[in-house]
């Protein structure tokens, strides 16, 4: 499809396990953003990629969170040793050179038991 | 200090009526962008409208318009002729061009359109 895609759509995991969330941006979009949406915190910025580099990692909540982007396209957000407070919807967005608008994927709902 | 403030947690509007959703913002960056997104119960974040800080005209997109009052730092969303499908959470967001260009979101307004 032409939009941002994310997988899996839902992920249930046990506390302490690692999880990987994937984002496939709109083709040709150079910038990619990860956000987290939770009931208590609203929508929070996590990390931003321009191409394959992440100039701003300030939003990552702890060193258990990491992200990478390869080939200027797909990005993976990894959460190690998951905690219950990591339960949230993780949203990915992308934007291209010709637009300032961020287009969002459908999100991954993460539940940590 | 909150960068984006949405003071209306919930709003009701009668079908076919117009409704205004409030948003105020705070920034010292002279160059910024303001966005409105709609999030239905299905969860996807749908872009509605954008206003740049240097734009002279208020943005319009179909039934959506943005009432941009720069001196008051407000960017209210006006939805004309409300439809039942407009029932959703609405988020105001700001991008400051000095930053990494991420969006800062308000807390949202839950709009319910009544038949």
Tab-separated table of C-alpha atoms in Angstrom, chain A:
chain	number	residue	atom	x	y	z
A	1	UNK	CA	0.000	0.000	0.000
A	2	UNK	CA	0.927	3.654	-0.203
A	3	UNK	CA	0.762	4.465	3.498
A	4	UNK	CA	2.956	3.842	6.528
A	5	UNK	CA	2.739	0.264	7.697
A	6	UNK	CA	3.579	-1.175	11.086
A	7	UNK	CA	3.888	-4.691	12.377
A	8	UNK	CA	2.740	-6.436	14.381
A	9	UNK	CA	-0.573	-4.685	14.963
A	10	UNK	CA	-0.805	-6.236	18.412
A	11	UNK	CA	1.868	-7.731	20.629
A	12	UNK	CA	1.361	-9.363	24.005
A	13	UNK	CA	4.506	-10.249	25.883
A	14	UNK	CA	5.626	-11.213	29.324
A	15	UNK	CA	7.533	-8.886	31.578
A	16	UNK	CA	11.257	-9.212	30.997
A	17	UNK	CA	11.046	-10.328	27.369
A	18	UNK	CA	12.456	-8.342	24.449
A	19	UNK	CA	10.199	-7.091	21.659
A	20	UNK	CA	10.804	-5.673	18.195
A	21	UNK	CA	8.376	-3.322	16.491
A	22	UNK	CA	8.660	-2.606	12.804
A	23	UNK	CA	7.793	0.453	10.726
A	24	UNK	CA	7.790	0.685	6.950
A	25	UNK	CA	7.462	4.351	5.905
A	26	UNK	CA	5.909	5.801	2.804
A	27	UNK	CA	8.185	5.122	-0.147
A	28	UNK	CA	10.605	7.991	-0.690
A	29	UNK	CA	10.050	9.563	2.719
A	30	UNK	CA	13.379	10.475	4.245
A	31	UNK	CA	12.387	11.242	7.837
A	32	UNK	CA	10.866	8.732	10.217
A	33	UNK	CA	9.514	9.279	13.727
A	34	UNK	CA	8.504	7.002	16.585
A	35	UNK	CA	5.923	8.086	19.164
A	36	UNK	CA	4.280	6.351	22.078
A	37	UNK	CA	0.656	6.840	23.106
A	38	UNK	CA	-0.379	5.771	26.567
A	39	UNK	CA	-3.294	6.657	28.809
A	40	UNK	CA	-1.241	8.395	31.436
A	41	UNK	CA	1.275	10.190	29.237
A	42	UNK	CA	-0.607	11.049	26.063
A	43	UNK	CA	1.467	11.156	22.884
A	44	UNK	CA	5.226	11.243	23.467
A	45	UNK	CA	8.045	11.598	20.963
A	46	UNK	CA	10.607	8.815	21.170
A	47	UNK	CA	13.132	9.118	18.343
A	48	UNK	CA	13.629	10.610	14.911
A	49	UNK	CA	15.611	9.401	11.893
A	50	UNK	CA	16.824	11.470	8.983
A	51	UNK	CA	17.967	8.868	6.514
A	52	UNK	CA	19.656	6.177	8.593
A	53	UNK	CA	20.950	8.447	11.316
A	54	UNK	CA	19.179	9.423	14.506
A	55	UNK	CA	20.269	12.946	15.452
A	56	UNK	CA	17.846	13.095	18.348
A	57	UNK	CA	17.456	10.211	20.788
A	58	UNK	CA	16.376	12.401	23.680
A	59	UNK	CA	12.878	11.024	23.824
A	60	UNK	CA	13.822	7.421	24.489
A	61	UNK	CA	12.567	6.756	28.034
A	62	UNK	CA	15.400	4.461	29.103
A	63	UNK	CA	18.410	2.562	27.804
A	64	UNK	CA	16.144	-0.452	27.336
A	65	UNK	CA	14.816	1.296	24.247
A	66	UNK	CA	16.773	1.407	21.002
A	67	UNK	CA	15.966	1.927	17.365
A	68	UNK	CA	17.639	1.547	14.039
A	69	UNK	CA	16.871	2.280	10.439
A	70	UNK	CA	18.502	0.582	7.510
A	71	UNK	CA	18.602	1.488	3.837
A	72	UNK	CA	16.794	4.732	4.580
A	73	UNK	CA	13.570	2.785	4.803
A	74	UNK	CA	12.404	0.261	7.395
A	75	UNK	CA	12.922	1.041	11.061
A	76	UNK	CA	12.873	-1.258	14.059
A	77	UNK	CA	12.167	-0.161	17.619
A	78	UNK	CA	13.487	-2.631	20.172
A	79	UNK	CA	12.473	-2.737	23.805
A	80	UNK	CA	14.611	-4.967	25.997
A	81	UNK	CA	13.479	-6.497	29.291
A	82	UNK	CA	9.972	-5.107	28.888
A	83	UNK	CA	8.174	-3.672	31.883
A	84	UNK	CA	4.449	-3.219	32.455
A	85	UNK	CA	4.810	0.544	32.063
A	86	UNK	CA	5.962	-0.058	28.483
A	87	UNK	CA	2.391	-1.060	27.602
A	88	UNK	CA	1.177	1.486	25.056
A	89	UNK	CA	0.465	2.038	21.392
A	90	UNK	CA	3.658	2.697	19.452
A	91	UNK	CA	3.105	4.926	16.442
A	92	UNK	CA	5.409	5.526	13.534
A	93	UNK	CA	5.225	8.474	11.152
A	94	UNK	CA	7.130	9.543	8.080
A	95	UNK	CA	7.594	12.698	6.086
A	96	UNK	CA	9.287	13.571	2.845
A	97	UNK	CA	11.270	16.491	1.468
A	98	UNK	CA	8.261	18.084	-0.193
A	99	UNK	CA	6.027	18.136	2.864
A	100	UNK	CA	6.189	18.985	6.541
A	101	UNK	CA	3.242	16.778	7.309
A	102	UNK	CA	3.859	13.580	9.225
A	103	UNK	CA	1.766	10.656	8.076
A	104	UNK	CA	1.145	8.000	10.676
A	105	UNK	CA	0.920	4.255	10.551
A	106	UNK	CA	-1.833	2.290	12.289
A	107	UNK	CA	0.337	1.626	15.348
A	108	UNK	CA	1.407	-1.409	17.329
A	109	UNK	CA	-0.464	-2.061	20.552
A	110	UNK	CA	1.985	-3.512	23.051
A	111	UNK	CA	0.726	-5.213	26.184
A	112	UNK	CA	3.230	-6.353	28.793
A	113	UNK	CA	1.794	-8.843	31.260
